[in-house]
């Protein structure tokens, strides 16, 4: 089946905004949310900056019974799911339970919950470890908790492909709708700003060690020296376009029009990255030519070698400076599985307003040869956007989002 699949509801939580309105108000003006880590004492670590969500109290939004059995990322995801339902004008009981599913992405699972329980195991003994540890750490826990809380018993699952996973999950949700499901939740959330998660991220060797919030995460800049991690993400309600129209959906943000995914070759092989092929596959799936894309939301790794690969891929597909490119994640840090879904949200909101959000703090190094939107937002007619994401280990994913008719 090739039915159109559209976004009808959004729940978003990022370091620079909770909810669609707050998030977009901050993003469109380039509000920086990167700062010193406060969730634990990071003084002893080489990296000490993060994008943190400061104004979220789970107890204000969720039943007390859920608090002891959930990690921070799951609490954020559950509240985002509630917001997405409200935004879409749908209640869980409005659609048969087997016609609704959940497909999310995860990079690390519930790291903070797992750390706390391991600490109890090592310091107090196994009898002090919570029984909820059996699932609260797991990659699929967000899909499970959302489906249980909202009585969603249709096709569900989780995708684990690091930062590319958010787009892979959206693509899987689109497949399920084309197979006949009426509504699928999709997106991703991560929140690993805790000592255990921090050490794991530092071990990757690509985190920035700068202590200047405005100079730490600088993709495509001559001073780029790594990335800053963040927490949060976005969940979207995806529906068949005809079904959404039939129920009188209040919001139709845009269409998931194309998708492509590839793996990079073995390091040292001398072969080209698979990123270009992922982009070309997504364009072909959407039935669009490169000249029909109005903006690219870049992966923006923040490491010179990875930035070079991405810039070369974009230039090969669109021509040097052939399309505006932006990376608003410089305001929040890289949100892992939540990053690309947030970029999809930014893309549809850019279409709605006719405005491309900026890549903050960055001065484009001319050798990259791309048209990077820096400094401030750029007014533009946006009808089709490309979102690019890459994951550690060689994952490449691309999604084309098109404005709703």
JSON list of C-alpha atoms in Angstrom, two decimals, residues 4-203:
[
{"chain": "A", "resi": 4, "resn": "UNK", "atom": "CA", "xyz": [-0.42, 8.96, 2.55]},
{"chain": "A", "resi": 5, "resn": "UNK", "atom": "CA", "xyz": [0.58, 9.05, 6.21]},
{"chain": "A", "resi": 6, "resn": "UNK", "atom": "CA", "xyz": [0.23, 12.34, 8.04]},
{"chain": "A", "resi": 7, "resn": "UNK", "atom": "CA", "xyz": [1.18, 13.85, 11.40]},
{"chain": "A", "resi": 8, "resn": "UNK", "atom": "CA", "xyz": [-1.92, 14.87, 13.35]},
{"chain": "A", "resi": 9, "resn": "UNK", "atom": "CA", "xyz": [-0.61, 15.32, 16.90]},
{"chain": "A", "resi": 10, "resn": "UNK", "atom": "CA", "xyz": [2.66, 16.32, 18.53]},
{"chain": "A", "resi": 11, "resn": "UNK", "atom": "CA", "xyz": [4.11, 16.02, 22.02]},
{"chain": "A", "resi": 12, "resn": "UNK", "atom": "CA", "xyz": [7.57, 17.50, 22.47]},
{"chain": "A", "resi": 13, "resn": "UNK", "atom": "CA", "xyz": [9.88, 18.06, 25.43]},
{"chain": "A", "resi": 14, "resn": "UNK", "atom": "CA", "xyz": [13.33, 19.56, 24.90]},
{"chain": "A", "resi": 15, "resn": "UNK", "atom": "CA", "xyz": [15.77, 21.63, 26.94]},
{"chain": "A", "resi": 16, "resn": "UNK", "atom": "CA", "xyz": [14.46, 24.82, 25.31]},
{"chain": "A", "resi": 17, "resn": "UNK", "atom": "CA", "xyz": [10.74, 24.13, 25.52]},
{"chain": "A", "resi": 18, "resn": "UNK", "atom": "CA", "xyz": [7.96, 21.88, 26.80]},
{"chain": "A", "resi": 19, "resn": "UNK", "atom": "CA", "xyz": [5.04, 21.57, 24.41]},
{"chain": "A", "resi": 20, "resn": "UNK", "atom": "CA", "xyz": [4.72, 22.71, 20.80]},
{"chain": "A", "resi": 21, "resn": "UNK", "atom": "CA", "xyz": [4.21, 26.41, 21.50]},
{"chain": "A", "resi": 22, "resn": "UNK", "atom": "CA", "xyz": [7.06, 26.82, 23.99]},
{"chain": "A", "resi": 23, "resn": "UNK", "atom": "CA", "xyz": [9.42, 24.72, 21.91]},
{"chain": "A", "resi": 24, "resn": "UNK", "atom": "CA", "xyz": [8.78, 26.62, 18.69]},
{"chain": "A", "resi": 25, "resn": "UNK", "atom": "CA", "xyz": [8.85, 30.04, 20.36]},
{"chain": "A", "resi": 26, "resn": "UNK", "atom": "CA", "xyz": [12.37, 29.24, 21.61]},
{"chain": "A", "resi": 27, "resn": "UNK", "atom": "CA", "xyz": [13.59, 27.47, 18.47]},
{"chain": "A", "resi": 28, "resn": "UNK", "atom": "CA", "xyz": [12.52, 30.11, 15.97]},
{"chain": "A", "resi": 29, "resn": "UNK", "atom": "CA", "xyz": [14.57, 32.77, 17.79]},
{"chain": "A", "resi": 30, "resn": "UNK", "atom": "CA", "xyz": [17.58, 30.57, 18.53]},
{"chain": "A", "resi": 31, "resn": "UNK", "atom": "CA", "xyz": [17.26, 30.33, 22.32]},
{"chain": "A", "resi": 32, "resn": "UNK", "atom": "CA", "xyz": [20.25, 28.44, 23.70]},
{"chain": "A", "resi": 33, "resn": "UNK", "atom": "CA", "xyz": [19.53, 25.82, 26.39]},
{"chain": "A", "resi": 34, "resn": "UNK", "atom": "CA", "xyz": [23.00, 24.31, 26.80]},
{"chain": "A", "resi": 35, "resn": "UNK", "atom": "CA", "xyz": [24.63, 24.89, 30.18]},
{"chain": "A", "resi": 36, "resn": "UNK", "atom": "CA", "xyz": [26.55, 23.26, 33.03]},
{"chain": "A", "resi": 37, "resn": "UNK", "atom": "CA", "xyz": [25.29, 19.86, 34.12]},
{"chain": "A", "resi": 38, "resn": "UNK", "atom": "CA", "xyz": [23.09, 20.11, 37.23]},
{"chain": "A", "resi": 39, "resn": "UNK", "atom": "CA", "xyz": [21.61, 16.61, 37.47]},
{"chain": "A", "resi": 40, "resn": "UNK", "atom": "CA", "xyz": [24.82, 15.33, 39.05]},
{"chain": "A", "resi": 41, "resn": "UNK", "atom": "CA", "xyz": [28.26, 16.67, 39.95]},
{"chain": "A", "resi": 42, "resn": "UNK", "atom": "CA", "xyz": [30.18, 16.61, 36.67]},
{"chain": "A", "resi": 43, "resn": "UNK", "atom": "CA", "xyz": [33.26, 18.48, 37.92]},
{"chain": "A", "resi": 44, "resn": "UNK", "atom": "CA", "xyz": [35.46, 15.38, 37.77]},
{"chain": "A", "resi": 45, "resn": "UNK", "atom": "CA", "xyz": [34.59, 14.59, 34.15]},
{"chain": "A", "resi": 46, "resn": "UNK", "atom": "CA", "xyz": [36.23, 16.06, 31.03]},
{"chain": "A", "resi": 47, "resn": "UNK", "atom": "CA", "xyz": [32.81, 17.05, 29.62]},
{"chain": "A", "resi": 48, "resn": "UNK", "atom": "CA", "xyz": [30.63, 19.21, 31.84]},
{"chain": "A", "resi": 49, "resn": "UNK", "atom": "CA", "xyz": [27.92, 20.74, 29.62]},
{"chain": "A", "resi": 50, "resn": "UNK", "atom": "CA", "xyz": [24.52, 19.38, 28.60]},
{"chain": "A", "resi": 51, "resn": "UNK", "atom": "CA", "xyz": [21.11, 20.36, 27.37]},
{"chain": "A", "resi": 52, "resn": "UNK", "atom": "CA", "xyz": [18.88, 19.69, 30.39]},
{"chain": "A", "resi": 53, "resn": "UNK", "atom": "CA", "xyz": [15.12, 20.01, 30.87]},
{"chain": "A", "resi": 54, "resn": "UNK", "atom": "CA", "xyz": [14.73, 22.07, 34.03]},
{"chain": "A", "resi": 55, "resn": "UNK", "atom": "CA", "xyz": [11.01, 22.77, 34.39]},
{"chain": "A", "resi": 56, "resn": "UNK", "atom": "CA", "xyz": [9.58, 19.25, 34.36]},
{"chain": "A", "resi": 57, "resn": "UNK", "atom": "CA", "xyz": [8.09, 17.65, 37.47]},
{"chain": "A", "resi": 58, "resn": "UNK", "atom": "CA", "xyz": [6.65, 14.25, 36.61]},
{"chain": "A", "resi": 59, "resn": "UNK", "atom": "CA", "xyz": [4.44, 14.15, 39.71]},
{"chain": "A", "resi": 60, "resn": "UNK", "atom": "CA", "xyz": [2.47, 17.10, 38.33]},
{"chain": "A", "resi": 61, "resn": "UNK", "atom": "CA", "xyz": [1.44, 15.08, 35.27]},
{"chain": "A", "resi": 62, "resn": "UNK", "atom": "CA", "xyz": [1.45, 11.36, 36.05]},
{"chain": "A", "resi": 63, "resn": "UNK", "atom": "CA", "xyz": [-0.24, 9.05, 38.60]},
{"chain": "A", "resi": 64, "resn": "UNK", "atom": "CA", "xyz": [1.87, 8.40, 41.68]},
{"chain": "A", "resi": 65, "resn": "UNK", "atom": "CA", "xyz": [1.95, 4.66, 40.95]},
{"chain": "A", "resi": 66, "resn": "UNK", "atom": "CA", "xyz": [3.95, 5.27, 37.77]},
{"chain": "A", "resi": 67, "resn": "UNK", "atom": "CA", "xyz": [6.73, 7.29, 39.38]},
{"chain": "A", "resi": 68, "resn": "UNK", "atom": "CA", "xyz": [8.62, 4.47, 41.16]},
{"chain": "A", "resi": 69, "resn": "UNK", "atom": "CA", "xyz": [8.49, 2.20, 38.10]},
{"chain": "A", "resi": 70, "resn": "UNK", "atom": "CA", "xyz": [9.73, 4.61, 35.42]},
{"chain": "A", "resi": 71, "resn": "UNK", "atom": "CA", "xyz": [12.96, 6.24, 34.33]},
{"chain": "A", "resi": 72, "resn": "UNK", "atom": "CA", "xyz": [13.08, 9.95, 33.55]},
{"chain": "A", "resi": 73, "resn": "UNK", "atom": "CA", "xyz": [12.96, 9.32, 29.80]},
{"chain": "A", "resi": 74, "resn": "UNK", "atom": "CA", "xyz": [9.77, 7.28, 30.18]},
{"chain": "A", "resi": 75, "resn": "UNK", "atom": "CA", "xyz": [8.08, 9.95, 32.28]},
{"chain": "A", "resi": 76, "resn": "UNK", "atom": "CA", "xyz": [8.88, 12.53, 29.61]},
{"chain": "A", "resi": 77, "resn": "UNK", "atom": "CA", "xyz": [7.56, 10.19, 26.91]},
{"chain": "A", "resi": 78, "resn": "UNK", "atom": "CA", "xyz": [4.31, 9.46, 28.79]},
{"chain": "A", "resi": 79, "resn": "UNK", "atom": "CA", "xyz": [3.56, 13.15, 29.23]},
{"chain": "A", "resi": 80, "resn": "UNK", "atom": "CA", "xyz": [4.44, 13.82, 25.57]},
{"chain": "A", "resi": 81, "resn": "UNK", "atom": "CA", "xyz": [2.01, 11.07, 24.56]},
{"chain": "A", "resi": 82, "resn": "UNK", "atom": "CA", "xyz": [-0.76, 12.73, 26.58]},
{"chain": "A", "resi": 83, "resn": "UNK", "atom": "CA", "xyz": [0.02, 16.04, 24.85]},
{"chain": "A", "resi": 84, "resn": "UNK", "atom": "CA", "xyz": [-0.01, 14.42, 21.42]},
{"chain": "A", "resi": 85, "resn": "UNK", "atom": "CA", "xyz": [-3.43, 12.86, 22.05]},
{"chain": "A", "resi": 86, "resn": "UNK", "atom": "CA", "xyz": [-4.79, 16.23, 23.13]},
{"chain": "A", "resi": 87, "resn": "UNK", "atom": "CA", "xyz": [-3.19, 17.99, 20.16]},
{"chain": "A", "resi": 88, "resn": "UNK", "atom": "CA", "xyz": [-4.70, 15.48, 17.74]},
{"chain": "A", "resi": 89, "resn": "UNK", "atom": "CA", "xyz": [-8.15, 15.76, 19.28]},
{"chain": "A", "resi": 90, "resn": "UNK", "atom": "CA", "xyz": [-8.25, 12.02, 19.94]},
{"chain": "A", "resi": 91, "resn": "UNK", "atom": "CA", "xyz": [-8.92, 10.11, 23.13]},
{"chain": "A", "resi": 92, "resn": "UNK", "atom": "CA", "xyz": [-7.56, 6.59, 23.64]},
{"chain": "A", "resi": 93, "resn": "UNK", "atom": "CA", "xyz": [-11.05, 5.08, 23.60]},
{"chain": "A", "resi": 94, "resn": "UNK", "atom": "CA", "xyz": [-12.07, 6.79, 20.35]},
{"chain": "A", "resi": 95, "resn": "UNK", "atom": "CA", "xyz": [-10.30, 4.19, 18.20]},
{"chain": "A", "resi": 96, "resn": "UNK", "atom": "CA", "xyz": [-10.42, 0.38, 18.67]},
{"chain": "A", "resi": 97, "resn": "UNK", "atom": "CA", "xyz": [-7.51, -0.75, 20.80]},
{"chain": "A", "resi": 98, "resn": "UNK", "atom": "CA", "xyz": [-6.10, -3.14, 18.19]},
{"chain": "A", "resi": 99, "resn": "UNK", "atom": "CA", "xyz": [-6.05, -0.34, 15.60]},
{"chain": "A", "resi": 100, "resn": "UNK", "atom": "CA", "xyz": [-3.60, 1.77, 17.66]},
{"chain": "A", "resi": 101, "resn": "UNK", "atom": "CA", "xyz": [0.08, 0.99, 18.12]},
{"chain": "A", "resi": 102, "resn": "UNK", "atom": "CA", "xyz": [3.34, 2.51, 19.38]},
{"chain": "A", "resi": 103, "resn": "UNK", "atom": "CA", "xyz": [6.73, 2.42, 17.67]},
{"chain": "A", "resi": 104, "resn": "UNK", "atom": "CA", "xyz": [9.47, 4.33, 19.45]},
{"chain": "A", "resi": 105, "resn": "UNK", "atom": "CA", "xyz": [13.24, 4.57, 19.23]},
{"chain": "A", "resi": 106, "resn": "UNK", "atom": "CA", "xyz": [15.77, 4.34, 22.05]},
{"chain": "A", "resi": 107, "resn": "UNK", "atom": "CA", "xyz": [19.52, 4.73, 22.26]},
{"chain": "A", "resi": 108, "resn": "UNK", "atom": "CA", "xyz": [20.29, 3.87, 25.87]},
{"chain": "A", "resi": 109, "resn": "UNK", "atom": "CA", "xyz": [17.11, 2.81, 27.63]},
{"chain": "A", "resi": 110, "resn": "UNK", "atom": "CA", "xyz": [16.49, 3.85, 31.22]},
{"chain": "A", "resi": 111, "resn": "UNK", "atom": "CA", "xyz": [20.10, 4.51, 32.21]},
{"chain": "A", "resi": 112, "resn": "UNK", "atom": "CA", "xyz": [19.40, 6.60, 35.29]},
{"chain": "A", "resi": 113, "resn": "UNK", "atom": "CA", "xyz": [16.97, 4.04, 36.71]},
{"chain": "A", "resi": 114, "resn": "UNK", "atom": "CA", "xyz": [19.47, 1.26, 36.02]},
{"chain": "A", "resi": 115, "resn": "UNK", "atom": "CA", "xyz": [22.29, 3.18, 37.65]},
{"chain": "A", "resi": 116, "resn": "UNK", "atom": "CA", "xyz": [20.28, 3.72, 40.84]},
{"chain": "A", "resi": 117, "resn": "UNK", "atom": "CA", "xyz": [19.36, 0.05, 41.12]},
{"chain": "A", "resi": 118, "resn": "UNK", "atom": "CA", "xyz": [22.91, -1.14, 40.44]},
{"chain": "A", "resi": 119, "resn": "UNK", "atom": "CA", "xyz": [24.09, 1.20, 43.18]},
{"chain": "A", "resi": 120, "resn": "UNK", "atom": "CA", "xyz": [21.65, -0.48, 45.57]},
{"chain": "A", "resi": 121, "resn": "UNK", "atom": "CA", "xyz": [22.85, -3.92, 44.45]},
{"chain": "A", "resi": 122, "resn": "UNK", "atom": "CA", "xyz": [26.51, -3.14, 45.05]},
{"chain": "A", "resi": 123, "resn": "UNK", "atom": "CA", "xyz": [26.10, -1.14, 48.28]},
{"chain": "A", "resi": 124, "resn": "UNK", "atom": "CA", "xyz": [23.13, -2.80, 49.99]},
{"chain": "A", "resi": 125, "resn": "UNK", "atom": "CA", "xyz": [22.45, -6.17, 48.39]},
{"chain": "A", "resi": 126, "resn": "UNK", "atom": "CA", "xyz": [20.06, -7.73, 45.89]},
{"chain": "A", "resi": 127, "resn": "UNK", "atom": "CA", "xyz": [17.07, -7.58, 48.25]},
{"chain": "A", "resi": 128, "resn": "UNK", "atom": "CA", "xyz": [17.09, -3.77, 47.87]},
{"chain": "A", "resi": 129, "resn": "UNK", "atom": "CA", "xyz": [16.87, -3.79, 44.07]},
{"chain": "A", "resi": 130, "resn": "UNK", "atom": "CA", "xyz": [13.46, -2.75, 42.73]},
{"chain": "A", "resi": 131, "resn": "UNK", "atom": "CA", "xyz": [11.45, -5.36, 40.88]},
{"chain": "A", "resi": 132, "resn": "UNK", "atom": "CA", "xyz": [10.78, -2.63, 38.31]},
{"chain": "A", "resi": 133, "resn": "UNK", "atom": "CA", "xyz": [14.44, -2.84, 37.25]},
{"chain": "A", "resi": 134, "resn": "UNK", "atom": "CA", "xyz": [13.37, -5.87, 35.19]},
{"chain": "A", "resi": 135, "resn": "UNK", "atom": "CA", "xyz": [11.83, -3.53, 32.61]},
{"chain": "A", "resi": 136, "resn": "UNK", "atom": "CA", "xyz": [12.43, 0.13, 33.51]},
{"chain": "A", "resi": 137, "resn": "UNK", "atom": "CA", "xyz": [15.93, 0.07, 31.94]},
{"chain": "A", "resi": 138, "resn": "UNK", "atom": "CA", "xyz": [14.82, -1.70, 28.75]},
{"chain": "A", "resi": 139, "resn": "UNK", "atom": "CA", "xyz": [14.93, -0.11, 25.29]},
{"chain": "A", "resi": 140, "resn": "UNK", "atom": "CA", "xyz": [11.28, -0.99, 24.62]},
{"chain": "A", "resi": 141, "resn": "UNK", "atom": "CA", "xyz": [9.93, 0.37, 27.90]},
{"chain": "A", "resi": 142, "resn": "UNK", "atom": "CA", "xyz": [8.58, 3.62, 26.42]},
{"chain": "A", "resi": 143, "resn": "UNK", "atom": "CA", "xyz": [6.54, 1.73, 23.82]},
{"chain": "A", "resi": 144, "resn": "UNK", "atom": "CA", "xyz": [5.29, -0.61, 26.52]},
{"chain": "A", "resi": 145, "resn": "UNK", "atom": "CA", "xyz": [4.32, 2.02, 29.07]},
{"chain": "A", "resi": 146, "resn": "UNK", "atom": "CA", "xyz": [2.60, 4.24, 26.49]},
{"chain": "A", "resi": 147, "resn": "UNK", "atom": "CA", "xyz": [0.62, 1.33, 25.08]},
{"chain": "A", "resi": 148, "resn": "UNK", "atom": "CA", "xyz": [-0.44, 0.08, 28.54]},
{"chain": "A", "resi": 149, "resn": "UNK", "atom": "CA", "xyz": [-1.42, 3.54, 29.81]},
{"chain": "A", "resi": 150, "resn": "UNK", "atom": "CA", "xyz": [-3.54, 4.25, 26.74]},
{"chain": "A", "resi": 151, "resn": "UNK", "atom": "CA", "xyz": [-4.93, 0.80, 25.95]},
{"chain": "A", "resi": 152, "resn": "UNK", "atom": "CA", "xyz": [-3.11, 0.53, 22.62]},
{"chain": "A", "resi": 153, "resn": "UNK", "atom": "CA", "xyz": [-2.82, -3.12, 21.55]},
{"chain": "A", "resi": 154, "resn": "UNK", "atom": "CA", "xyz": [-1.99, -2.77, 17.87]},
{"chain": "A", "resi": 155, "resn": "UNK", "atom": "CA", "xyz": [1.41, -3.27, 16.19]},
{"chain": "A", "resi": 156, "resn": "UNK", "atom": "CA", "xyz": [4.13, -1.93, 18.46]},
{"chain": "A", "resi": 157, "resn": "UNK", "atom": "CA", "xyz": [7.87, -2.14, 18.89]},
{"chain": "A", "resi": 158, "resn": "UNK", "atom": "CA", "xyz": [11.16, -0.32, 19.37]},
{"chain": "A", "resi": 159, "resn": "UNK", "atom": "CA", "xyz": [14.04, 0.55, 17.04]},
{"chain": "A", "resi": 160, "resn": "UNK", "atom": "CA", "xyz": [17.59, 0.79, 18.37]},
{"chain": "A", "resi": 161, "resn": "UNK", "atom": "CA", "xyz": [19.91, 2.55, 15.90]},
{"chain": "A", "resi": 162, "resn": "UNK", "atom": "CA", "xyz": [21.27, 5.41, 18.00]},
{"chain": "A", "resi": 163, "resn": "UNK", "atom": "CA", "xyz": [20.45, 8.88, 16.66]},
{"chain": "A", "resi": 164, "resn": "UNK", "atom": "CA", "xyz": [19.13, 7.44, 13.37]},
{"chain": "A", "resi": 165, "resn": "UNK", "atom": "CA", "xyz": [16.54, 5.46, 15.32]},
{"chain": "A", "resi": 166, "resn": "UNK", "atom": "CA", "xyz": [14.00, 8.27, 15.56]},
{"chain": "A", "resi": 167, "resn": "UNK", "atom": "CA", "xyz": [13.59, 8.32, 11.77]},
{"chain": "A", "resi": 168, "resn": "UNK", "atom": "CA", "xyz": [13.65, 4.53, 11.53]},
{"chain": "A", "resi": 169, "resn": "UNK", "atom": "CA", "xyz": [10.81, 4.35, 14.05]},
{"chain": "A", "resi": 170, "resn": "UNK", "atom": "CA", "xyz": [8.75, 6.86, 12.07]},
{"chain": "A", "resi": 171, "resn": "UNK", "atom": "CA", "xyz": [9.29, 4.81, 8.93]},
{"chain": "A", "resi": 172, "resn": "UNK", "atom": "CA", "xyz": [8.18, 1.64, 10.72]},
{"chain": "A", "resi": 173, "resn": "UNK", "atom": "CA", "xyz": [5.07, 3.45, 11.96]},
{"chain": "A", "resi": 174, "resn": "UNK", "atom": "CA", "xyz": [4.30, 4.48, 8.38]},
{"chain": "A", "resi": 175, "resn": "UNK", "atom": "CA", "xyz": [4.58, 0.84, 7.28]},
{"chain": "A", "resi": 176, "resn": "UNK", "atom": "CA", "xyz": [2.11, -0.26, 9.95]},
{"chain": "A", "resi": 177, "resn": "UNK", "atom": "CA", "xyz": [-0.42, 2.37, 8.91]},
{"chain": "A", "resi": 178, "resn": "UNK", "atom": "CA", "xyz": [-0.09, 1.31, 5.29]},
{"chain": "A", "resi": 179, "resn": "UNK", "atom": "CA", "xyz": [-0.81, -2.25, 6.45]},
{"chain": "A", "resi": 180, "resn": "UNK", "atom": "CA", "xyz": [-4.09, -1.11, 7.96]},
{"chain": "A", "resi": 181, "resn": "UNK", "atom": "CA", "xyz": [-3.51, 0.34, 11.43]},
{"chain": "A", "resi": 182, "resn": "UNK", "atom": "CA", "xyz": [-5.49, 3.51, 12.04]},
{"chain": "A", "resi": 183, "resn": "UNK", "atom": "CA", "xyz": [-3.14, 5.33, 14.41]},
{"chain": "A", "resi": 184, "resn": "UNK", "atom": "CA", "xyz": [0.49, 4.82, 15.44]},
{"chain": "A", "resi": 185, "resn": "UNK", "atom": "CA", "xyz": [2.49, 6.79, 17.99]},
{"chain": "A", "resi": 186, "resn": "UNK", "atom": "CA", "xyz": [6.07, 7.27, 16.90]},
{"chain": "A", "resi": 187, "resn": "UNK", "atom": "CA", "xyz": [9.22, 9.17, 17.84]},
{"chain": "A", "resi": 188, "resn": "UNK", "atom": "CA", "xyz": [11.86, 8.85, 20.50]},
{"chain": "A", "resi": 189, "resn": "UNK", "atom": "CA", "xyz": [13.02, 10.01, 23.93]},
{"chain": "A", "resi": 190, "resn": "UNK", "atom": "CA", "xyz": [16.33, 9.67, 25.74]},
{"chain": "A", "resi": 191, "resn": "UNK", "atom": "CA", "xyz": [17.61, 11.03, 29.05]},
{"chain": "A", "resi": 192, "resn": "UNK", "atom": "CA", "xyz": [21.03, 9.72, 30.07]},
{"chain": "A", "resi": 193, "resn": "UNK", "atom": "CA", "xyz": [22.41, 12.67, 32.01]},
{"chain": "A", "resi": 194, "resn": "UNK", "atom": "CA", "xyz": [23.66, 10.63, 34.95]},
{"chain": "A", "resi": 195, "resn": "UNK", "atom": "CA", "xyz": [27.15, 9.38, 35.87]},
{"chain": "A", "resi": 196, "resn": "UNK", "atom": "CA", "xyz": [26.72, 5.94, 34.27]},
{"chain": "A", "resi": 197, "resn": "UNK", "atom": "CA", "xyz": [25.27, 7.41, 31.09]},
{"chain": "A", "resi": 198, "resn": "UNK", "atom": "CA", "xyz": [27.89, 10.14, 31.08]},
{"chain": "A", "resi": 199, "resn": "UNK", "atom": "CA", "xyz": [30.81, 7.73, 31.20]},
{"chain": "A", "resi": 200, "resn": "UNK", "atom": "CA", "xyz": [29.25, 5.68, 28.41]},
{"chain": "A", "resi": 201, "resn": "UNK", "atom": "CA", "xyz": [28.94, 8.76, 26.21]},
{"chain": "A", "resi": 202, "resn": "UNK", "atom": "CA", "xyz": [32.46, 10.02, 26.98]},
{"chain": "A", "resi": 203, "resn": "UNK", "atom": "CA", "xyz": [33.79, 6.59, 25.97]}
]
